[in-house]
Coordinates of C-alpha atoms in Angstrom, one line a residue:
Chain A
M105 CA 68.2 85.4 172.3
K106 CA 67.9 82.3 170.6
S107 CA 66.2 83.7 167.5
G108 CA 69.0 86.2 167.3
L109 CA 71.5 83.4 167.1
I110 CA 69.9 81.7 164.4
E111 CA 69.3 85.1 162.3
K112 CA 73.0 85.3 162.6
A113 CA 73.8 81.8 161.7
K114 CA 71.6 82.3 158.4
A115 CA 73.1 85.6 157.7
T116 CA 76.6 84.2 157.5
V117 CA 75.8 81.2 155.6
M118 CA 74.0 83.6 153.1
D119 CA 77.4 85.9 153.2
I120 CA 79.7 82.7 152.3
G121 CA 77.0 81.4 150.3
T122 CA 77.1 84.6 147.2
A123 CA 80.4 83.2 145.9
V124 CA 79.1 79.7 145.2
V125 CA 75.1 80.5 144.7
P126 CA 74.0 83.3 142.8
M127 CA 72.5 86.0 144.4
D128 CA 68.7 85.7 143.0
L129 CA 68.6 81.9 143.5
Q130 CA 69.4 82.8 147.2
I131 CA 66.0 85.1 147.2
K132 CA 64.4 82.5 145.5
G133 CA 65.3 80.1 148.0
A134 CA 64.5 82.7 150.7
H135 CA 61.0 83.1 148.8
L136 CA 60.2 79.2 148.7
L137 CA 61.2 79.1 152.6
F138 CA 58.9 81.9 153.3
N139 CA 55.8 80.2 151.3
A140 CA 56.7 76.8 153.1
K141 CA 56.6 78.0 156.8
K142 CA 53.6 80.2 155.6
K143 CA 51.9 76.5 155.0
I144 CA 53.3 74.8 157.5
L145 CA 52.8 77.3 160.2
R146 CA 49.2 78.6 158.8
R147 CA 50.5 82.2 158.9
P148 CA 48.3 84.6 157.9
D149 CA 49.2 86.6 155.2
F150 CA 49.4 90.4 156.0
P151 CA 46.0 91.8 155.4
A152 CA 45.4 94.1 152.6
F153 CA 44.4 97.3 153.5
V154 CA 40.9 97.9 152.3
E155 CA 39.8 101.8 151.9
S156 CA 37.0 103.1 153.9
P157 CA 36.1 106.9 154.9
I158 CA 38.4 108.4 157.5
P159 CA 36.3 110.3 160.0
D160 CA 36.6 113.6 160.9
V161 CA 39.5 114.1 163.4
S162 CA 37.1 116.0 166.0
T163 CA 35.1 112.8 166.4
L164 CA 38.0 110.8 167.8
A165 CA 39.5 110.4 171.3
I166 CA 42.9 111.3 171.2
E167 CA 44.2 107.6 172.2
D168 CA 42.5 106.3 168.8
I169 CA 43.9 108.7 166.6
D170 CA 46.0 106.4 163.8
V171 CA 48.0 108.4 161.4
S172 CA 49.4 105.0 160.0
N173 CA 46.4 104.7 158.1
P174 CA 47.5 104.5 154.5
F175 CA 44.6 106.3 153.0
L176 CA 45.1 109.5 155.1
F177 CA 47.0 111.4 152.5
A178 CA 44.6 110.2 149.9
Q179 CA 41.6 111.3 151.6
N180 CA 43.5 114.6 152.3
R181 CA 42.6 113.9 156.4
W182 CA 46.2 114.4 157.0
E183 CA 46.5 118.1 157.8
S184 CA 43.8 118.0 160.4
Y185 CA 44.8 114.9 161.8
F186 CA 48.7 116.2 162.4
K187 CA 47.2 119.7 163.4
R188 CA 45.5 117.8 166.5
L189 CA 48.5 115.9 167.5
R190 CA 50.9 118.6 167.6
D191 CA 48.1 121.0 169.4
E192 CA 47.0 118.4 171.7
C193 CA 49.5 115.5 172.0
P194 CA 52.7 116.4 170.3
V195 CA 54.3 112.9 171.3
H196 CA 51.3 110.6 171.1
Y197 CA 51.0 106.7 171.3
Q198 CA 48.8 104.6 169.5
K199 CA 48.7 101.6 171.1
K200 CA 47.2 99.4 168.1
S201 CA 47.7 100.0 164.8
A202 CA 47.8 97.2 162.1
F203 CA 51.6 97.8 162.3
G204 CA 51.8 97.5 166.2
P205 CA 52.0 100.2 168.9
F206 CA 54.3 103.2 167.8
W207 CA 54.7 106.8 169.0
S208 CA 54.3 109.5 166.6
I209 CA 56.4 112.9 167.0
T210 CA 54.6 115.6 165.2
R211 CA 56.5 119.2 165.9
Y212 CA 59.2 120.4 164.1
E213 CA 61.6 120.8 167.3
D214 CA 60.9 117.4 168.6
I215 CA 61.7 115.7 165.5
L216 CA 65.1 117.2 165.1
F217 CA 65.9 116.3 168.7
V218 CA 65.1 112.9 167.8
D219 CA 66.8 112.9 164.2
K220 CA 69.8 114.7 165.8
N221 CA 70.1 112.1 168.6
H222 CA 71.1 108.8 166.9
D223 CA 72.8 107.5 170.1
L224 CA 69.2 107.7 172.0
F225 CA 67.2 106.7 168.9
S226 CA 68.4 104.0 166.4
A227 CA 67.6 103.4 162.6
E228 CA 68.2 99.7 162.6
P229 CA 66.8 97.7 161.6
F230 CA 64.2 99.4 159.2
I231 CA 62.9 103.2 158.8
V232 CA 59.2 102.2 157.6
I233 CA 56.5 101.7 159.9
G234 CA 56.1 97.8 159.2
A235 CA 58.7 95.2 159.0
A236 CA 60.1 93.5 156.0
P237 CA 58.9 90.1 155.2
E238 CA 61.3 87.4 156.6
G239 CA 64.2 86.5 154.7
L240 CA 64.0 89.6 152.6
S241 CA 65.6 92.1 155.1
L242 CA 67.4 94.3 152.8
E243 CA 70.2 95.9 154.6
M244 CA 70.7 99.7 153.9
F245 CA 72.8 102.4 155.4
I246 CA 69.7 104.7 155.9
A247 CA 68.9 102.1 158.5
M248 CA 72.4 101.5 160.0
D249 CA 73.9 103.3 163.2
P250 CA 77.4 104.4 163.3
P251 CA 80.0 103.5 162.6
K252 CA 78.7 101.0 159.8
H253 CA 76.3 103.6 158.8
D254 CA 79.3 106.2 158.3
V255 CA 81.5 103.8 156.3
Q256 CA 79.0 102.9 153.8
R257 CA 77.5 106.0 153.4
R258 CA 81.1 107.8 152.7
A259 CA 81.9 105.3 149.8
V260 CA 78.9 106.2 148.0
Q261 CA 78.3 109.8 148.6
G262 CA 80.9 111.0 145.9
V263 CA 78.0 109.8 143.4
V264 CA 75.7 112.7 144.1
A265 CA 78.4 115.2 145.8
P266 CA 78.2 118.8 144.2
K267 CA 81.3 118.0 142.3
N268 CA 79.6 115.3 140.3
L269 CA 76.8 117.0 139.8
K270 CA 78.5 119.8 137.9
E271 CA 79.4 117.4 135.4
M272 CA 75.9 116.3 135.1
E273 CA 74.1 119.4 134.9
G274 CA 74.0 119.4 131.0
L275 CA 73.0 116.2 130.6
I276 CA 70.3 116.5 132.8
R277 CA 69.2 119.6 131.2
S278 CA 69.2 118.4 127.9
R279 CA 66.9 115.2 128.7
T280 CA 64.7 117.5 130.5
Q281 CA 64.1 119.2 127.5
E282 CA 63.9 116.5 125.5
V283 CA 61.0 115.2 127.1
L284 CA 59.3 118.7 127.4
D285 CA 59.7 119.3 124.0
G286 CA 57.7 115.9 123.3
L287 CA 54.8 116.8 125.5
P288 CA 51.6 117.4 123.8
L289 CA 49.9 120.9 124.0
N290 CA 46.3 121.9 124.6
K291 CA 45.5 118.1 125.3
P292 CA 45.3 116.6 128.7
F293 CA 47.8 113.9 129.5
N294 CA 49.0 112.0 132.8
W295 CA 52.1 114.4 134.2
V296 CA 52.9 111.6 136.4
E297 CA 53.5 109.4 134.0
E298 CA 55.0 111.4 130.9
V299 CA 57.1 113.8 133.3
S300 CA 57.8 112.7 136.6
I301 CA 58.3 109.4 136.4
E302 CA 60.1 109.3 132.7
L303 CA 62.5 112.0 134.1
T304 CA 63.6 110.5 137.0
A305 CA 63.8 107.0 135.7
R306 CA 66.2 108.6 133.1
M307 CA 68.1 109.9 136.2
L308 CA 68.3 106.7 137.9
A309 CA 69.6 105.2 134.9
T310 CA 72.4 107.8 134.7
L311 CA 73.5 107.4 138.4
L312 CA 73.7 103.8 138.0
D313 CA 75.1 103.6 134.5
F314 CA 72.1 100.8 134.0
P315 CA 71.1 99.8 130.6
Y316 CA 68.8 102.9 129.0
E317 CA 66.3 101.2 127.3
S318 CA 65.3 99.1 130.3
R319 CA 65.4 102.3 132.8
R320 CA 61.4 101.7 133.6
K321 CA 62.8 98.4 135.5
L322 CA 64.5 100.8 138.0
V323 CA 61.2 102.3 138.5
Y324 CA 59.4 99.1 139.1
W325 CA 61.8 97.7 141.5
S326 CA 62.0 100.9 143.7
D327 CA 58.1 101.2 143.9
L328 CA 58.0 97.7 144.6
A329 CA 60.5 97.6 147.2
G330 CA 58.9 100.5 148.9
G331 CA 55.3 99.5 148.5
G332 CA 54.2 96.5 150.6
A333 CA 51.2 96.5 152.7
E334 CA 53.3 95.1 155.8
T335 CA 55.7 97.8 155.4
T336 CA 54.0 100.8 154.5
G337 CA 50.5 100.2 153.9
G338 CA 50.9 99.6 150.2
T339 CA 49.5 97.6 147.5
S340 CA 52.4 95.4 146.4
D341 CA 52.4 91.5 146.9
T342 CA 54.8 89.8 148.9
D343 CA 55.3 87.1 146.0
E344 CA 55.7 89.6 143.4
L345 CA 58.4 91.4 145.9
F346 CA 60.2 88.2 146.0
R347 CA 60.4 88.0 142.4
G348 CA 60.9 91.6 141.6
M349 CA 64.2 91.3 144.1
A350 CA 65.3 88.5 142.6
D351 CA 65.4 89.8 139.0
M352 CA 67.3 92.9 140.4
A353 CA 69.7 90.9 142.2
K354 CA 70.4 89.1 139.0
Q355 CA 70.7 92.2 136.7
F356 CA 72.8 94.2 139.5
S357 CA 75.5 91.5 140.1
Q358 CA 75.8 91.1 136.2
L359 CA 76.5 94.7 136.0
W360 CA 78.6 94.8 139.1
R361 CA 80.6 91.8 137.2
E362 CA 80.8 93.8 134.5
K363 CA 82.4 96.6 135.9
E364 CA 84.5 94.6 138.2
A365 CA 86.1 93.0 135.1
K366 CA 86.5 96.5 133.5
R367 CA 88.3 97.5 136.7
D368 CA 90.6 94.4 136.9
A369 CA 91.4 95.0 133.1
G370 CA 92.6 98.3 134.1
E371 CA 90.2 100.2 131.8
A372 CA 88.8 103.6 133.1
T373 CA 86.1 103.4 135.5
G374 CA 83.2 105.6 135.4
F375 CA 81.8 108.2 138.1
D376 CA 78.6 105.5 138.3
L377 CA 77.4 104.5 141.8
M378 CA 78.5 100.9 141.5
S379 CA 82.1 102.1 140.0
L380 CA 82.4 104.3 143.1
M381 CA 81.8 101.3 145.5
L382 CA 84.0 99.1 143.4
S383 CA 87.1 101.4 143.9
N384 CA 86.5 102.1 147.7
D385 CA 88.2 99.4 150.1
D386 CA 85.3 99.3 152.3
T387 CA 82.8 98.3 149.5
K388 CA 84.6 96.7 146.8
N389 CA 83.7 93.4 148.1
L390 CA 79.6 94.4 149.1
I391 CA 78.4 91.7 146.4
N392 CA 79.8 89.2 148.7
K393 CA 76.9 90.3 151.5
P394 CA 74.2 90.3 149.3
M395 CA 71.4 92.0 151.6
E396 CA 73.8 94.6 151.8
F397 CA 74.6 94.8 148.5
L398 CA 71.0 94.9 147.5
G399 CA 70.0 97.1 150.5
N400 CA 72.1 99.8 149.4
L401 CA 71.0 99.9 145.9
A402 CA 67.7 99.4 146.7
L403 CA 68.1 102.5 149.0
L404 CA 69.7 104.6 146.3
I405 CA 66.8 103.6 143.6
V406 CA 64.1 104.3 146.3
G407 CA 65.9 107.4 147.5
G408 CA 66.1 109.1 144.1
N409 CA 62.7 108.1 142.5
D410 CA 59.3 108.4 144.7
T411 CA 61.2 111.7 146.2
T412 CA 61.6 113.5 143.3
R413 CA 58.9 112.2 141.1
N414 CA 55.9 113.1 143.4
S415 CA 58.0 116.8 143.8
M416 CA 57.9 117.2 140.1
T417 CA 54.2 116.6 140.4
G418 CA 53.4 118.3 143.8
G419 CA 55.0 121.4 141.9
V420 CA 52.6 121.8 139.7
L421 CA 49.6 121.1 141.9
A422 CA 50.8 123.7 144.5
L423 CA 51.2 126.4 141.8
N424 CA 47.4 125.4 140.7
R425 CA 46.4 125.4 144.0
F426 CA 47.7 129.0 144.6
P427 CA 47.8 130.7 141.3
D428 CA 49.0 133.7 142.5
E429 CA 52.3 132.2 142.9
F430 CA 52.3 131.2 139.4
T431 CA 52.1 134.7 138.4
K432 CA 54.5 135.8 140.7
L433 CA 57.1 133.1 139.2
K434 CA 56.8 134.1 135.9
N435 CA 57.1 137.7 137.0
D436 CA 60.6 136.8 138.3
P437 CA 61.9 133.3 137.0
S438 CA 65.2 134.0 139.7
L439 CA 62.5 132.7 142.3
I440 CA 63.1 129.2 141.2
P441 CA 65.9 128.1 143.6
N442 CA 64.0 129.3 146.6
M443 CA 60.5 127.8 144.9
V444 CA 62.3 124.5 144.8
S445 CA 63.0 124.1 148.8
E446 CA 59.3 125.5 149.2
I447 CA 57.9 122.8 146.8
I448 CA 60.0 120.0 148.8
R449 CA 58.7 121.5 152.0
W450 CA 55.0 121.5 151.0
Q451 CA 55.0 118.4 149.2
T452 CA 57.1 116.3 152.0
P453 CA 57.4 113.4 149.5
L454 CA 58.3 110.9 152.4
A455 CA 56.2 111.5 155.2
Y456 CA 58.3 110.2 158.0
M457 CA 61.6 108.3 159.2
R458 CA 61.2 105.6 161.9
R459 CA 63.3 105.2 165.0
I460 CA 63.7 102.6 167.8
A461 CA 64.4 104.2 171.1
K462 CA 67.9 102.7 172.7
Q463 CA 66.9 104.0 176.3
D464 CA 64.0 105.4 178.2
V465 CA 63.6 109.0 176.9
E466 CA 61.6 111.9 178.4
L467 CA 60.1 113.9 175.2
N468 CA 57.7 116.8 175.7
G469 CA 56.2 115.2 178.7
K470 CA 56.1 112.0 177.8
T471 CA 58.4 108.9 178.4
I472 CA 59.5 106.9 175.3
K473 CA 60.6 103.7 176.6
K474 CA 63.4 101.5 175.5
G475 CA 62.8 99.8 172.6
D476 CA 59.6 101.5 171.6
K477 CA 59.2 102.6 167.9
V478 CA 59.1 106.2 167.1
V479 CA 57.9 107.8 163.9
M480 CA 59.1 111.3 163.2
W481 CA 56.4 113.1 160.8
Y482 CA 58.2 115.4 158.7
A483 CA 55.0 116.1 157.0
S484 CA 53.7 117.3 160.3
G485 CA 56.9 118.9 161.4
N486 CA 56.8 120.7 158.0
R487 CA 53.4 122.3 158.7
D488 CA 54.3 123.1 162.5
E489 CA 52.8 126.7 162.9
R490 CA 55.7 127.1 165.8
A491 CA 58.4 126.5 163.4
I492 CA 57.3 128.1 160.2
E493 CA 54.9 130.8 159.6
Q494 CA 51.5 130.3 157.6
P495 CA 52.5 126.9 156.9
D496 CA 49.6 125.4 155.1
Q497 CA 50.5 128.4 152.3
F498 CA 52.3 128.0 149.4
I499 CA 54.7 130.9 149.1
I500 CA 57.3 130.5 146.6
D501 CA 59.5 133.4 148.1
R502 CA 59.1 132.5 151.6
K503 CA 62.0 133.6 153.7
N504 CA 64.2 130.5 155.2
A505 CA 62.2 128.2 152.8
R506 CA 65.5 126.2 153.0
N507 CA 64.7 125.3 156.9
H508 CA 62.1 122.4 155.9
I509 CA 62.7 119.1 157.3
S510 CA 62.0 116.9 154.3
F511 CA 65.5 115.9 154.0
G512 CA 65.8 115.1 157.8
F513 CA 68.5 116.2 160.1
G514 CA 71.5 114.7 161.5
I515 CA 73.8 112.0 160.0
H516 CA 70.9 110.4 158.1
R517 CA 70.2 113.9 156.3
C518 CA 69.0 112.9 152.5
M519 CA 72.5 112.3 150.4
G520 CA 70.7 113.1 147.5
N521 CA 69.4 116.7 148.5
R522 CA 71.5 118.7 146.0
L523 CA 70.7 116.5 143.0
A524 CA 67.1 116.7 143.9
E525 CA 67.0 120.3 144.2
M526 CA 69.0 120.5 140.9
Q527 CA 66.9 118.2 139.0
L528 CA 63.8 120.4 140.3
R529 CA 65.5 123.9 139.3
I530 CA 66.1 122.7 135.5
L531 CA 62.8 121.2 135.3
W532 CA 61.0 124.6 136.4
E533 CA 63.3 126.8 134.5
E534 CA 62.7 124.7 131.1
L535 CA 59.2 124.5 132.1
I536 CA 58.8 128.4 132.6
Q537 CA 60.6 128.8 129.2
R538 CA 58.2 126.9 127.2
F539 CA 54.8 127.1 128.7
D540 CA 52.1 130.0 129.8
K541 CA 49.7 127.8 131.6
I542 CA 50.2 124.4 133.2
E543 CA 46.6 123.6 134.3
V544 CA 45.7 120.9 136.3
V545 CA 42.6 119.2 135.3
G546 CA 40.6 117.4 138.0
E547 CA 41.9 116.0 141.0
P548 CA 45.0 114.0 141.0
K549 CA 45.0 110.2 142.0
Y550 CA 47.2 109.5 145.4
V551 CA 49.6 106.4 146.4
Q552 CA 48.1 104.4 148.9
S553 CA 50.7 104.5 151.5
N554 CA 51.8 105.8 154.9
F555 CA 55.2 106.7 154.0
V556 CA 55.1 108.1 150.4
K557 CA 53.1 111.0 149.9
G558 CA 52.8 110.8 146.2
Y559 CA 50.8 111.1 143.1
S560 CA 49.7 107.9 140.6
E561 CA 48.1 110.2 138.4
M562 CA 47.5 113.9 137.7
T563 CA 46.0 115.1 134.5
V564 CA 47.7 118.3 133.0
K565 CA 47.1 120.5 130.0
L566 CA 49.7 122.9 129.0
T567 CA 49.3 126.1 126.5
A568 CA 52.5 127.0 125.0
K569 CA 54.0 130.5 125.4
A570 CA 52.5 133.0 122.9
Chain B
M161 CA 85.8 146.8 166.7
G162 CA 87.2 143.5 165.4
R163 CA 86.5 142.1 161.7
I164 CA 86.6 139.1 160.2
T165 CA 87.2 138.1 156.3
F166 CA 85.3 135.4 154.6
I167 CA 86.9 134.6 151.0
Q168 CA 84.2 132.7 148.6
H169 CA 85.8 129.7 146.9
D170 CA 86.0 132.2 143.6
G171 CA 88.5 134.6 145.4
T172 CA 85.7 137.0 146.5
R173 CA 86.3 138.7 149.9
H174 CA 84.0 139.8 152.5
T175 CA 85.1 141.4 155.3
V176 CA 82.6 141.9 158.5
D177 CA 82.6 143.2 161.9
I178 CA 82.2 141.2 164.7
E179 CA 79.5 141.0 167.0
E180 CA 80.5 139.4 169.9
G181 CA 78.8 135.9 170.9
K182 CA 76.9 135.9 167.8
S183 CA 78.0 132.6 165.6
L184 CA 80.2 132.4 162.6
M185 CA 77.5 131.1 160.4
Q186 CA 75.0 134.1 161.8
T187 CA 77.6 136.6 161.0
A188 CA 77.9 135.4 157.5
M189 CA 74.3 135.3 156.8
D190 CA 73.6 138.8 158.3
N191 CA 76.0 140.2 156.4
L192 CA 74.7 138.4 153.0
V193 CA 78.0 136.4 152.6
P194 CA 77.1 134.0 149.7
G195 CA 78.1 130.4 150.3
I196 CA 76.6 129.2 153.2
D197 CA 72.9 127.9 153.5
A198 CA 72.5 126.7 157.0
D199 CA 69.5 124.9 156.1
C200 CA 69.1 124.0 159.8
G201 CA 69.2 127.6 161.0
G202 CA 72.3 126.7 163.4
S203 CA 71.3 123.4 165.0
C204 CA 74.1 121.7 164.1
A205 CA 72.2 119.0 162.3
C206 CA 72.7 119.6 158.6
G207 CA 76.1 120.2 157.8
T208 CA 75.4 123.2 155.0
C209 CA 77.5 125.9 157.1
H210 CA 80.8 124.5 156.2
V211 CA 84.0 126.6 156.6
V212 CA 87.8 126.2 156.2
L213 CA 89.8 127.8 158.7
S214 CA 93.2 128.7 158.6
E215 CA 95.6 126.6 160.4
E216 CA 96.6 129.3 163.1
W217 CA 92.7 130.1 163.7
M218 CA 91.8 126.8 164.6
A219 CA 92.7 127.1 168.4
A220 CA 90.6 130.5 168.7
A221 CA 87.6 128.6 167.4
G222 CA 87.9 126.0 170.1
V223 CA 87.3 122.2 169.2
A224 CA 84.5 120.8 167.5
K225 CA 81.9 118.3 169.4
D226 CA 80.9 114.8 168.6
D227 CA 77.6 116.0 166.5
E228 CA 79.5 118.5 164.6
A229 CA 82.5 115.9 163.9
N230 CA 79.8 113.3 162.6
L231 CA 78.5 115.8 160.0
L232 CA 81.7 116.6 158.9
E233 CA 82.5 113.3 158.4
L234 CA 79.6 113.2 155.6
T235 CA 81.2 116.1 153.6
P236 CA 83.3 115.0 151.0
D237 CA 85.3 118.2 150.4
R238 CA 86.1 118.6 154.1
S239 CA 89.6 119.3 155.1
R240 CA 91.5 118.8 158.4
T241 CA 90.8 122.3 159.3
S242 CA 86.7 122.1 158.3
R243 CA 84.3 123.4 160.7
L244 CA 80.6 124.3 160.9
S245 CA 80.3 128.0 161.3
C246 CA 77.3 127.7 163.7
Q247 CA 79.2 125.8 165.9
I248 CA 81.6 128.7 166.4
T249 CA 80.8 131.8 168.7
T250 CA 82.6 134.9 167.7
T251 CA 84.8 137.0 170.1
E252 CA 87.0 140.1 169.7
E253 CA 89.7 137.8 170.0
M254 CA 89.0 136.6 166.4
D255 CA 89.9 140.2 164.9
G256 CA 91.7 139.3 161.9
M257 CA 90.4 135.7 161.2
V258 CA 90.3 134.7 157.6
V259 CA 87.3 132.0 156.8
R260 CA 87.3 130.1 153.5
L261 CA 84.1 128.8 151.7
P262 CA 84.1 125.6 149.9
E263 CA 82.6 125.5 146.6
F264 CA 79.5 123.7 147.6
Q265 CA 77.6 123.1 150.7
M266 CA 76.2 119.7 151.1

């Protein structure tokens, strides 16, 4: 109770402060406070994760299964771990993970139930397993309940609405062509770096109207924001996180002020994210609420970064693992839109979303108590034999491929889904026109995370079409 | 037997038979009417079977429940007579109903 009041008071002070103290300095202040408290209270750092071999799931007692291990994807154990949970204990309680106790929801139908019932399961305050470092609790609408969520989402969703996308399609295509035409032939290169990151960085810079030459900063901030050890089991360091967020705050506030000045001078504003927020009564003063301002911008760059990036890599890997499907694709490129949905299912670039139970809830024979942490494992729901036929197979002409769960369901369903589909469709339309073979050389390297199911490196060799 | 007409955004009309008890979404899907995605398969969880009814058919279609209204709120090009077609059960009384499809599903 008391700490709640203090939090509230602090938040108010910070809100008032923005007009006077620049946002990046406020974050620097929070950083100093964080480190001072750590010293005075002798609070240990959240321990970094050290990789060790993950045992075969059949050797474990059910209560010892811990799917929050950030190496589960890298060591390719995730399929067998989640299969066992789906079959034996679909609503599973892990008492003592590094992130505290949490429930895992692993079947498609149960995930749908949790995702749809936002009155039973709150998305606040955070949608990953762990907690944000103190003083850096970014507020984003993905982690807000109605009615606040609805207001903020409505203000920005126009930027990725299909009407806006139609305008952007030509631009996305020409940038994709430019990147693909610059790739080396018959020579191995890192696909993640040259294609997936580059294309998503260009897209983010466009959506934000961010200085094009600095676009890799967006990628850096996004990776940083989603990659902490205490939040997702990742590798970003807390000091680096604070510094990165301060830099992001500085640059985004500057960009916002520029756009605001333009608007006030009566100049035409664009269809980029900040212009849209500035022209909406509900969000035009968002800059006065730094944690919400930063949170929502971070949300949109994280949302458009890891997800599409890893689907761009995952699609190439899937077609290498299932070579007959590549032949099928070459024979019938009209399958691309359906394949895009199948790639997003097969990859499931974000493994889960987290909720907190708002009351006791019975689910599949278990009682989830009010206040318990609940993790909906989309990666598992997309491989649920009860909902999807031959779920481990990658089938580009799969029937009902659109029914995958990667975008989530209910009011928090992915806002950028149509943009993501369009980016992937264009990529594959352009790839198939240029290359006869897209070979993965060796094994890809995976990202250390329990949240991002992705790749840090994948070597590819291209052969041009004859 | 009663019939319902779906009109695509480009004006193309599709007139199909009513099968009582089937949802409007499923009726469109089974008759291969383009313009509906139905990503969640009819669970009122995604908002991609958005349709716009004509005013006079609003009463026959019934009232949208809260979960449907929440999802419709998220659709930028919704209008006052927007509905999610998976939440409308067709009946013979809907004979002659006209349903417009939006340009995009989101």
